[in-house]
Amino acid sequence: MKINVLFTYVSADDLSFTGRTSVVIDVLRASSTIVNALQNDAKEIIPVSTVEFAVKVSGGMFSGQTLLGGERNTKKVEGFALGNSPLEYLQELIAGKTIILYTTNGSKAIVKAKFSQTLLICSFLNISAIANYLVELNEDFEIVCSGKGSVFSMEDTVCAGKLISEIMKIHDDIELSDSARASLALNKNFGKNILKMLKETEHGKLLIENGFEEDLKFCSKLNYSNVVPYFSGNVIKALQVNKSIPV
Amino acid sequence: MKINVLFTYVSADDLSFTGRTSVVIDVLRASSTIVNALQNDAKEIIPVSTVEFAVKVSGGMFSGQTLLGGERNTKKVEGFALGNSPLEYLQELIAGKTIILYTTNGSKAIVKAKFSQTLLICSFLNISAIANYLVELNEDFEIVCSGKGSVFSMEDTVCAGKLISEIMKIHDDIELSDSARASLALNKNFGKNILKMLKETEHGKLLIENGFEEDLKFCSKLNYSNVVPYFSGNVIKALQVNKSIPV
């Protein structure tokens, strides 16, 4: 099983994902938010790469069943029902709902990788579930760190390294690219205390400055959920326990 | 002093370098070749981003004083006098000569960063010289790893981490970005035995397959040279010992 890590999605070509298995990570906060939304019984999440498209998509939906969520530079987009804090995605607000999600990087990274044959969303919250699924799938895959535009993010890479580390515990015959080996080493260096690591990253500091310290605590919860978010037909759903592709 | 590392140059905008201090690294092999060429008394090196431009530039030069050097995908470009192996750049061949250098990534990374106020070229061969120069300069700077297109290269990042580590030995008050902290950690993990690290990288393996194992040995020589290659007016020259900008 060959594993590669992209530290940012920006320079990748959309078509390069065609037919591949990809795992998108945006620890702070899109992938953590997606995991928590599905954990709290959201029907599905539609990631979009522009605010305009988010509004357009929501316009065609039945009112009451659709919520607009997301942020631009850590702040909730004006007129949206929800921001990008995973803690906002409470069961009583979102159960059974379709969420249209726009974020500065994470939703764009997912849309970029849309031609993947299999496209999963990972955060610290659901690492073991994703690791188990990938080992069962037993195919080469690429981890796409959302980063910050074209800029490297420590937290996404440490999460990528921890995912690889989990897989190596339960699967032999792994072949790592340079970036995958680097991610593994960075998890070894910085991944022992996830909350401490998050607080020391550029993005973590920015979130704390903006009053989102509780989000960092939530996003650091290792294996809080067994949800495997799966992107297919432009929507993200939770794979069923039997791990079949959602219809 | 703020330090940032770009793991690839591809997604950076040319103009983003305007006025900055930048250090380009392409351990295998462009930056090692440039250091060795200047160590062996080449007059100057003109990095170019296309083969066509290399040929065009050389056409306007006096014959005998100019050499075309470089590679495409590890192989010497047809019709060029020299490849991209630092070991080819012998004093008897290149002393006093202008070298026009085209390589798959390194020369392109340098051209990309051309608007920098100060632009230096670093490899393991001249890390201490570059560290000393940067500490004397005492300005924020960005290390540009050439990588492989948009793909991360372990060797460039470990070299970046070692440069940062050298600077931290002789300068306090350093502020590191996420990518700079990651580079420092990767140097700690992989930088103790440089030759071993080079042999285990994707690019190192490719060079060994193509018969360039001796290049890896040469490129691993820590502080083999005191040369500080400085890009100005589209050419790279060695800074004089007094570190003034070359005329």
Short mmCIF file of C-alpha atoms in Angstrom, two decimals:
data_model
loop_
_atom_site.label_atom_id
_atom_site.label_comp_id
_atom_site.label_asym_id
_atom_site.label_seq_id
_atom_site.Cartn_x
_atom_site.Cartn_y
_atom_site.Cartn_z
CA MET A 1 0.00 0.00 0.00
CA LYS A 2 1.59 3.27 -1.15
CA ILE A 3 0.84 6.38 0.89
CA ASN A 4 1.53 9.95 -0.16
CA VAL A 5 0.74 13.24 1.56
CA LEU A 6 0.03 16.57 -0.15
CA PHE A 7 0.80 19.40 2.27
CA THR A 8 -1.56 21.73 0.42
CA TYR A 9 -4.23 21.16 -2.19
CA VAL A 10 -3.62 24.40 -4.05
CA SER A 11 -1.07 23.30 -6.63
CA ALA A 12 -2.70 19.93 -7.32
CA ASP A 13 -4.68 19.54 -10.52
CA ASP A 14 -8.32 18.48 -10.10
CA LEU A 15 -7.93 15.71 -12.66
CA SER A 16 -4.87 14.27 -10.92
CA PHE A 17 -7.27 12.78 -8.36
CA THR A 18 -9.23 10.81 -10.94
CA GLY A 19 -9.77 7.23 -9.87
CA ARG A 20 -7.67 7.58 -6.72
CA THR A 21 -8.37 7.09 -3.05
CA SER A 22 -8.00 10.37 -1.17
CA VAL A 23 -8.36 11.49 2.43
CA VAL A 24 -8.89 15.21 3.08
CA ILE A 25 -7.77 16.63 6.43
CA ASP A 26 -8.55 20.09 7.81
CA VAL A 27 -8.21 19.69 11.57
CA LEU A 28 -8.96 23.36 12.28
CA ARG A 29 -11.78 23.10 11.58
CA ALA A 30 -13.65 21.87 8.51
CA SER A 31 -12.95 18.15 8.79
CA SER A 32 -13.61 18.15 12.54
CA THR A 33 -16.88 20.01 11.89
CA ILE A 34 -17.93 17.52 9.21
CA VAL A 35 -17.23 14.57 11.51
CA ASN A 36 -19.20 16.14 14.34
CA ALA A 37 -22.10 17.12 12.09
CA LEU A 38 -22.44 13.52 10.87
CA GLN A 39 -21.94 12.21 14.40
CA ASN A 40 -24.89 14.41 15.38
CA ASP A 41 -27.07 12.95 12.61
CA ALA A 42 -26.87 15.58 9.89
CA LYS A 43 -28.33 13.95 6.78
CA GLU A 44 -25.47 15.09 4.54
CA ILE A 45 -22.98 17.86 3.93
CA ILE A 46 -22.43 19.59 0.61
CA PRO A 47 -18.97 21.15 0.50
CA VAL A 48 -18.68 24.13 -1.83
CA SER A 49 -15.73 26.24 -2.94
CA THR A 50 -17.43 29.65 -3.17
CA VAL A 51 -19.93 31.54 -1.03
CA GLU A 52 -21.90 32.35 -4.18
CA PHE A 53 -22.30 28.67 -4.96
CA ALA A 54 -23.34 27.96 -1.36
CA VAL A 55 -26.15 30.50 -1.66
CA LYS A 56 -27.14 29.23 -5.12
CA VAL A 57 -27.30 25.60 -3.99
CA SER A 58 -29.31 26.47 -0.88
CA GLY A 59 -31.79 28.46 -3.00
CA GLY A 60 -32.94 25.32 -4.78
CA MET A 61 -33.53 23.38 -1.57
CA PHE A 62 -36.67 23.03 0.48
CA SER A 63 -36.54 25.57 3.26
CA GLY A 64 -36.18 24.20 6.75
CA GLN A 65 -34.23 21.17 5.60
CA THR A 66 -31.09 23.03 4.58
CA LEU A 67 -28.61 25.02 6.62
CA LEU A 68 -25.79 27.21 5.35
CA GLY A 69 -22.62 26.81 7.37
CA GLY A 70 -19.06 27.99 7.20
CA GLU A 71 -16.56 30.76 7.61
CA ARG A 72 -14.30 33.17 5.84
CA ASN A 73 -11.03 33.82 7.71
CA THR A 74 -12.37 32.24 10.94
CA LYS A 75 -15.56 34.40 11.00
CA LYS A 76 -19.07 33.10 10.21
CA VAL A 77 -20.21 34.20 6.75
CA GLU A 78 -22.87 36.91 7.04
CA GLY A 79 -26.35 35.47 6.60
CA PHE A 80 -25.25 31.88 7.25
CA ALA A 81 -27.03 29.89 9.97
CA LEU A 82 -23.84 28.30 11.30
CA GLY A 83 -20.14 29.12 11.44
CA ASN A 84 -17.30 26.63 11.18
CA SER A 85 -17.10 25.74 14.86
CA PRO A 86 -17.80 22.00 15.32
CA LEU A 87 -19.42 22.85 18.66
CA GLU A 88 -22.20 24.76 16.88
CA TYR A 89 -23.33 21.63 15.06
CA LEU A 90 -25.66 20.40 17.81
CA GLN A 91 -27.96 17.46 17.23
CA GLU A 92 -31.09 19.49 17.98
CA LEU A 93 -30.15 21.98 15.26
CA ILE A 94 -28.88 19.71 12.50
CA ALA A 95 -30.35 16.20 12.81
CA GLY A 96 -31.81 15.16 9.46
CA LYS A 97 -30.66 18.37 7.78
CA THR A 98 -28.57 19.02 4.70
CA ILE A 99 -25.67 21.35 5.47
CA ILE A 100 -24.02 23.38 2.76
CA LEU A 101 -20.50 24.07 3.95
CA TYR A 102 -18.15 26.78 2.74
CA THR A 103 -14.80 27.26 4.49
CA THR A 104 -11.59 29.10 3.64
CA ASN A 105 -9.63 25.92 2.90
CA GLY A 106 -11.22 22.62 3.92
CA SER A 107 -14.31 22.70 1.72
CA LYS A 108 -12.16 23.84 -1.20
CA ALA A 109 -9.73 20.96 -0.67
CA ILE A 110 -12.63 18.49 -0.77
CA VAL A 111 -14.04 20.02 -3.94
CA LYS A 112 -10.54 19.93 -5.48
CA ALA A 113 -10.34 16.16 -4.83
CA LYS A 114 -13.88 15.48 -6.09
CA PHE A 115 -12.81 13.19 -8.93
CA SER A 116 -11.35 10.66 -6.49
CA GLN A 117 -12.80 7.16 -6.72
CA THR A 118 -13.00 7.11 -2.91
CA LEU A 119 -12.88 10.36 -0.95
CA LEU A 120 -12.89 10.34 2.85
CA ILE A 121 -12.74 13.11 5.44
CA CYS A 122 -10.44 12.68 8.44
CA SER A 123 -9.68 14.59 11.65
CA PHE A 124 -8.23 13.59 15.01
CA LEU A 125 -11.84 12.84 16.02
CA ASN A 126 -12.16 9.83 13.71
CA ILE A 127 -8.62 8.64 12.94
CA SER A 128 -9.11 5.00 13.95
CA ALA A 129 -12.32 4.67 11.95
CA ILE A 130 -10.57 6.04 8.84
CA ALA A 131 -7.48 3.87 9.43
CA ASN A 132 -9.63 0.73 9.71
CA TYR A 133 -11.58 1.61 6.58
CA LEU A 134 -8.41 2.23 4.56
CA VAL A 135 -6.83 -1.02 5.70
CA GLU A 136 -9.97 -2.89 4.69
CA LEU A 137 -9.97 -1.10 1.32
CA ASN A 138 -6.27 -2.00 0.91
CA GLU A 139 -5.50 0.45 -1.88
CA ASP A 140 -2.83 3.10 -2.39
CA PHE A 141 -4.02 6.46 -1.18
CA GLU A 142 -3.14 10.10 -0.86
CA ILE A 143 -3.77 12.32 2.14
CA VAL A 144 -4.64 15.89 1.18
CA CYS A 145 -3.84 18.39 3.91
CA SER A 146 -5.91 21.52 3.49
CA GLY A 147 -3.21 23.81 4.81
CA LYS A 148 -3.82 27.55 4.65
CA GLY A 149 -4.02 28.37 0.95
CA SER A 150 -0.65 27.34 -0.37
CA VAL A 151 0.86 27.42 3.13
CA PHE A 152 1.75 24.33 5.18
CA SER A 153 -0.25 23.64 8.36
CA MET A 154 1.40 21.71 11.17
CA GLU A 155 -1.86 20.36 12.58
CA ASP A 156 -3.05 18.78 9.33
CA THR A 157 0.33 17.16 8.77
CA VAL A 158 0.57 15.77 12.32
CA CYS A 159 -2.94 14.35 11.83
CA ALA A 160 -1.80 12.79 8.51
CA GLY A 161 1.21 11.29 10.31
CA LYS A 162 -1.00 9.89 13.07
CA LEU A 163 -3.32 8.31 10.49
CA ILE A 164 -0.31 6.67 8.80
CA SER A 165 0.98 5.54 12.19
CA GLU A 166 -2.41 3.95 13.02
CA ILE A 167 -2.44 2.14 9.69
CA MET A 168 1.10 0.84 10.19
CA LYS A 169 -0.02 -0.75 13.47
CA ILE A 170 -2.56 -2.92 11.66
CA HIS A 171 -1.08 -3.35 8.17
CA ASP A 172 2.31 -4.45 6.86
CA ASP A 173 3.75 -3.74 3.45
CA ILE A 174 3.43 0.04 3.48
CA GLU A 175 5.44 2.22 1.07
CA LEU A 176 5.82 5.85 2.11
CA SER A 177 6.71 8.88 -0.01
CA ASP A 178 9.06 11.56 1.36
CA SER A 179 6.09 13.63 2.51
CA ALA A 180 4.47 10.62 4.19
CA ARG A 181 7.72 9.85 6.05
CA ALA A 182 7.95 13.51 7.07
CA SER A 183 4.36 13.45 8.37
CA LEU A 184 5.07 10.32 10.38
CA ALA A 185 8.15 11.97 11.94
CA LEU A 186 6.17 15.14 12.73
CA ASN A 187 3.48 13.09 14.48
CA LYS A 188 6.23 11.45 16.53
CA ASN A 189 7.59 14.90 17.45
CA PHE A 190 4.41 16.85 18.01
CA GLY A 191 1.53 14.34 18.15
CA LYS A 192 1.78 13.13 21.74
CA ASN A 193 -0.14 16.04 23.22
CA ILE A 194 -2.54 17.06 20.48
CA LEU A 195 -4.08 20.03 22.30
CA LYS A 196 -0.65 21.47 23.11
CA MET A 197 0.37 21.04 19.49
CA LEU A 198 -2.81 22.74 18.24
CA LYS A 199 -2.26 25.69 20.57
CA GLU A 200 1.25 26.20 19.19
CA THR A 201 0.31 26.24 15.51
CA GLU A 202 -0.21 29.42 13.50
CA HIS A 203 -3.87 28.60 12.91
CA GLY A 204 -4.43 27.53 16.52
CA LYS A 205 -3.08 30.85 17.78
CA LEU A 206 -5.33 32.75 15.37
CA LEU A 207 -8.40 30.82 16.56
CA ILE A 208 -7.54 31.46 20.21
CA GLU A 209 -7.19 35.18 19.43
CA ASN A 210 -10.65 35.06 17.89
CA GLY A 211 -12.24 33.37 20.90
CA PHE A 212 -12.32 29.78 19.64
CA GLU A 213 -10.12 28.07 22.24
CA GLU A 214 -12.93 25.60 23.02
CA ASP A 215 -12.80 24.47 19.39
CA LEU A 216 -9.16 23.50 19.81
CA LYS A 217 -10.07 21.36 22.81
CA PHE A 218 -12.84 19.66 20.88
CA CYS A 219 -10.73 19.11 17.75
CA SER A 220 -8.01 17.44 19.84
CA LYS A 221 -10.29 14.60 21.03
CA LEU A 222 -8.66 11.49 19.59
CA ASN A 223 -11.16 8.91 18.34
CA TYR A 224 -14.21 10.70 19.69
CA SER A 225 -16.27 9.32 16.80
CA ASN A 226 -16.50 6.24 14.57
CA VAL A 227 -17.95 8.21 11.68
CA VAL A 228 -16.41 7.65 8.24
CA PRO A 229 -17.45 10.66 6.12
CA TYR A 230 -17.60 9.63 2.48
CA PHE A 231 -17.92 12.01 -0.47
CA SER A 232 -19.97 10.76 -3.41
CA GLY A 233 -22.19 12.55 -5.93
CA ASN A 234 -21.16 15.94 -4.51
CA VAL A 235 -22.38 15.18 -0.98
CA ILE A 236 -20.67 13.83 2.12
CA LYS A 237 -22.52 11.16 4.09
CA ALA A 238 -21.54 8.90 6.95
CA LEU A 239 -20.73 5.39 5.79
CA GLN A 240 -22.97 2.83 7.43
CA VAL A 241 -21.45 0.52 10.03
CA ASN A 242 -21.19 -2.23 7.43
CA LYS A 243 -19.04 0.26 5.50
CA SER A 244 -20.96 -0.03 2.27
CA ILE A 245 -21.07 3.04 0.04
CA PRO A 246 -24.07 5.19 0.98
CA VAL A 247 -26.87 5.35 -1.59
CA MET B 1 14.07 37.35 13.06
CA LYS B 2 11.11 35.56 11.46
CA ILE B 3 11.86 32.45 9.42
CA ASN B 4 9.45 30.71 7.07
CA VAL B 5 9.96 27.73 4.76
CA LEU B 6 8.18 27.09 1.47
CA PHE B 7 8.24 23.36 0.71
CA THR B 8 7.83 24.02 -3.00
CA TYR B 9 8.14 27.13 -5.12
CA VAL B 10 5.39 26.19 -7.55
CA SER B 11 2.38 27.81 -5.93
CA ALA B 12 4.21 30.96 -4.83
CA ASP B 13 3.63 34.12 -6.81
CA ASP B 14 6.74 35.77 -8.30
CA LEU B 15 5.78 39.15 -6.89
CA SER B 16 5.34 37.78 -3.37
CA PHE B 17 9.15 37.73 -3.11
CA THR B 18 9.49 41.46 -3.80
CA GLY B 19 11.79 43.12 -1.29
CA ARG B 20 12.29 39.96 0.77
CA THR B 21 15.32 37.95 1.76
CA SER B 22 15.14 34.46 0.28
CA VAL B 23 17.32 31.36 0.34
CA VAL B 24 16.79 28.75 -2.39
CA ILE B 25 17.71 25.13 -1.66
CA ASP B 26 17.92 22.29 -4.16
CA VAL B 27 20.26 19.79 -2.52
CA LEU B 28 19.93 17.26 -5.35
CA ARG B 29 21.48 18.89 -7.20
CA ALA B 30 21.21 22.45 -8.48
CA SER B 31 22.22 24.34 -5.36
CA SER B 32 25.10 21.94 -4.66
CA THR B 33 26.24 22.36 -8.26
CA ILE B 34 26.09 26.16 -8.03
CA VAL B 35 28.14 26.15 -4.81
CA ASN B 36 30.76 23.86 -6.31
CA ALA B 37 30.94 25.82 -9.56
CA LEU B 38 31.61 29.05 -7.64
CA GLN B 39 34.02 27.21 -5.32
CA ASN B 40 35.89 26.19 -8.49
CA ASP B 41 36.07 29.77 -9.71
CA ALA B 42 33.27 29.98 -12.24
CA LYS B 43 32.82 33.68 -13.01
CA GLU B 44 29.04 33.55 -12.61
CA ILE B 45 25.97 31.40 -13.12
CA ILE B 46 22.86 32.45 -14.99
CA PRO B 47 19.89 30.34 -13.87
CA VAL B 48 17.14 30.01 -16.46
CA SER B 49 13.69 28.47 -16.36
CA THR B 50 13.50 27.09 -19.91
CA VAL B 51 15.93 25.25 -22.20
CA GLU B 52 14.94 27.63 -25.01
CA PHE B 53 16.00 30.63 -22.94
CA ALA B 54 19.27 28.90 -22.02
CA VAL B 55 20.09 28.50 -25.71
CA LYS B 56 18.96 32.06 -26.52
CA VAL B 57 21.09 33.59 -23.75
CA SER B 58 24.14 31.57 -24.72
CA GLY B 59 23.78 32.66 -28.36
CA GLY B 60 24.49 36.28 -27.46
CA MET B 61 27.65 35.45 -25.52
CA PHE B 62 31.23 35.28 -26.71
CA SER B 63 32.04 31.69 -27.51
CA GLY B 64 34.53 29.98 -25.24
CA GLN B 65 33.55 32.03 -22.23
CA THR B 66 30.10 30.50 -21.80
CA LEU B 67 29.03 26.97 -20.96
CA LEU B 68 25.54 25.51 -21.04
CA GLY B 69 24.82 23.25 -18.10
CA GLY B 70 21.90 21.40 -16.65
CA GLU B 71 19.49 18.53 -16.86
CA ARG B 72 15.98 17.50 -17.62
CA ASN B 73 14.73 14.65 -15.39
CA THR B 74 18.28 13.84 -14.17
CA LYS B 75 19.73 13.54 -17.73
CA LYS B 76 22.06 16.12 -19.34
CA VAL B 77 20.20 18.24 -21.90
CA GLU B 78 21.24 17.26 -25.43
CA GLY B 79 23.84 19.68 -26.81
CA PHE B 80 24.76 21.08 -23.39
CA ALA B 81 28.43 21.04 -22.31
CA LEU B 82 27.68 20.00 -18.75
CA GLY B 83 24.96 18.12 -16.87
CA ASN B 84 23.77 18.86 -13.37
CA SER B 85 26.32 16.78 -11.50
CA PRO B 86 28.40 19.03 -9.21
CA LEU B 87 31.35 16.71 -9.85
CA GLU B 88 31.41 17.72 -13.51
CA TYR B 89 32.11 21.35 -12.62
CA LEU B 90 35.89 21.00 -12.44
CA GLN B 91 38.12 24.03 -12.06
CA GLU B 92 40.02 23.33 -15.28
CA LEU B 93 36.75 23.37 -17.20
CA ILE B 94 34.90 26.27 -15.64
CA ALA B 95 37.31 28.75 -14.04
CA GLY B 96 36.49 32.25 -15.29
CA LYS B 97 33.51 31.02 -17.31
CA THR B 98 29.86 32.06 -17.32
CA ILE B 99 27.58 29.06 -16.84
CA ILE B 100 24.00 29.12 -18.01
CA LEU B 101 22.14 26.63 -15.85
CA TYR B 102 18.82 24.98 -16.59
CA THR B 103 17.51 22.29 -14.22
CA THR B 104 14.14 20.63 -13.67
CA ASN B 105 13.44 22.46 -10.42
CA GLY B 106 16.34 24.34 -8.84
CA SER B 107 16.99 26.91 -11.55
CA LYS B 108 13.24 27.50 -11.85
CA ALA B 109 12.94 28.09 -8.09
CA ILE B 110 15.70 30.70 -8.27
CA VAL B 111 14.07 32.46 -11.22
CA LYS B 112 10.73 32.38 -9.36
CA ALA B 113 12.33 34.20 -6.39
CA LYS B 114 14.15 36.75 -8.58
CA PHE B 115 12.39 39.80 -7.16
CA SER B 116 13.86 39.15 -3.70
CA GLN B 117 15.93 41.99 -2.26
CA THR B 118 18.54 39.44 -1.21
CA LEU B 119 18.60 35.98 -2.81
CA LEU B 120 21.06 33.35 -1.65
CA ILE B 121 21.67 29.75 -2.71
CA CYS B 122 22.21 27.12 -0.01
CA SER B 123 23.11 23.42 0.12
CA PHE B 124 24.64 21.19 2.78
CA LEU B 125 28.02 22.21 1.27
CA ASN B 126 27.77 25.81 2.47
CA ILE B 127 25.29 25.88 5.35
CA SER B 128 27.56 27.60 7.89
CA ALA B 129 28.55 30.32 5.44
CA ILE B 130 24.87 31.05 4.68
CA ALA B 131 23.92 30.93 8.37
CA ASN B 132 26.65 33.43 9.26
CA TYR B 133 25.64 35.73 6.43
CA LEU B 134 21.96 35.67 7.44
CA VAL B 135 22.76 36.37 11.09
CA GLU B 136 24.90 39.33 10.05
CA LEU B 137 22.09 40.55 7.77
CA ASN B 138 19.62 40.13 10.68
CA GLU B 139 16.43 40.29 8.61
CA ASP B 140 13.37 38.06 8.35
CA PHE B 141 13.81 35.53 5.58
CA GLU B 142 12.13 32.73 3.72
CA ILE B 143 13.71 29.45 2.67
CA VAL B 144 12.44 28.20 -0.69
CA CYS B 145 12.79 24.45 -1.09
CA SER B 146 12.84 23.51 -4.76
CA GLY B 147 11.05 20.22 -4.22
CA LYS B 148 10.04 18.22 -7.27
CA GLY B 149 7.51 20.37 -9.09
CA SER B 150 4.72 20.76 -6.56
CA VAL B 151 5.95 17.74 -4.60
CA PHE B 152 7.74 17.92 -1.23
CA SER B 153 11.41 16.82 -1.09
CA MET B 154 12.77 15.48 2.18
CA GLU B 155 16.37 16.47 1.42
CA ASP B 156 15.62 20.15 0.79
CA THR B 157 13.54 20.38 3.95
CA VAL B 158 16.15 18.68 6.14
CA CYS B 159 18.72 21.13 4.72
CA ALA B 160 16.35 24.02 5.54
CA GLY B 161 15.99 22.66 9.08
CA LYS B 162 19.76 22.37 9.46
CA LEU B 163 20.21 25.95 8.29
CA ILE B 164 17.66 27.13 10.86
CA SER B 165 19.37 25.01 13.53
CA GLU B 166 22.76 26.60 12.69
CA ILE B 167 21.26 30.08 12.92
CA MET B 168 19.64 29.31 16.28
CA LYS B 169 23.08 28.39 17.65
CA ILE B 170 24.37 31.89 16.98
CA HIS B 171 21.26 34.10 17.19
CA ASP B 172 18.49 34.53 19.75
CA ASP B 173 15.06 35.99 19.14
CA ILE B 174 13.98 33.70 16.31
CA GLU B 175 10.31 33.33 15.37
CA LEU B 176 9.44 30.20 13.40
CA SER B 177 6.41 29.50 11.22
CA ASP B 178 4.77 26.05 11.26
CA SER B 179 6.81 24.97 8.23
CA ALA B 180 10.04 26.23 9.81
CA ARG B 181 9.31 24.28 13.01
CA ALA B 182 8.54 21.21 10.92
CA SER B 183 11.84 21.59 9.02
CA LEU B 184 13.75 21.87 12.28
CA ALA B 185 12.09 18.69 13.59
CA LEU B 186 12.82 16.85 10.34
CA ASN B 187 16.49 17.84 10.55
CA LYS B 188 16.53 16.48 14.10
CA ASN B 189 15.01 13.21 12.87
CA PHE B 190 16.85 12.69 9.60
CA GLY B 191 19.77 15.13 9.53
CA LYS B 192 22.34 13.31 11.63
CA ASN B 193 23.59 11.12 8.79
CA ILE B 194 23.10 13.23 5.69
CA LEU B 195 24.29 10.62 3.18
CA LYS B 196 21.97 7.97 4.63
CA MET B 197 19.08 10.44 4.51
CA LEU B 198 19.85 11.35 0.87
CA LYS B 199 19.95 7.68 -0.14
CA GLU B 200 16.50 7.11 1.37
CA THR B 201 14.74 10.00 -0.39
CA GLU B 202 12.69 9.59 -3.55
CA HIS B 203 15.06 11.81 -5.52
CA GLY B 204 18.15 10.13 -4.04
CA LYS B 205 16.89 6.71 -5.11
CA LEU B 206 16.20 7.99 -8.61
CA LEU B 207 19.72 9.43 -8.91
CA ILE B 208 21.28 6.17 -7.70
CA GLU B 209 19.24 4.26 -10.30
CA ASN B 210 20.63 6.63 -12.93
CA GLY B 211 24.25 6.12 -11.87
CA PHE B 212 24.74 9.27 -9.79
CA GLU B 213 25.52 7.74 -6.38
CA GLU B 214 28.80 9.71 -6.22
CA ASP B 215 26.75 12.91 -6.46
CA LEU B 216 24.90 11.97 -3.29
CA LYS B 217 28.21 11.50 -1.48
CA PHE B 218 29.43 14.88 -2.67
CA CYS B 219 26.17 16.70 -1.87
CA SER B 220 26.27 15.32 1.70
CA LYS B 221 29.57 17.07 2.56
CA LEU B 222 28.63 19.44 5.34
CA ASN B 223 30.41 22.80 5.16
CA TYR B 224 32.73 21.79 2.34
CA SER B 225 32.74 25.39 1.10
CA ASN B 226 32.52 28.94 2.41
CA VAL B 227 30.94 30.24 -0.77
CA VAL B 228 27.87 32.47 -0.42
CA PRO B 229 26.16 32.42 -3.85
CA TYR B 230 24.28 35.68 -4.31
CA PHE B 231 21.76 36.36 -7.08
CA SER B 232 21.66 39.90 -8.42
CA GLY B 233 20.92 41.31 -11.87
CA ASN B 234 19.96 37.85 -13.15
CA VAL B 235 23.34 36.28 -12.35
CA ILE B 236 24.66 34.36 -9.37
CA LYS B 237 28.12 35.29 -8.10
CA ALA B 238 30.09 34.36 -5.01
CA LEU B 239 30.00 37.07 -2.38
CA GLN B 240 33.47 38.32 -1.56
CA VAL B 241 34.95 37.38 1.82
CA ASN B 242 34.02 40.79 3.21
CA LYS B 243 30.43 39.87 2.24
CA SER B 244 29.81 42.98 0.21
CA ILE B 245 27.39 42.64 -2.70
CA PRO B 246 29.34 41.64 -5.82
CA VAL B 247 29.61 44.32 -8.50
#
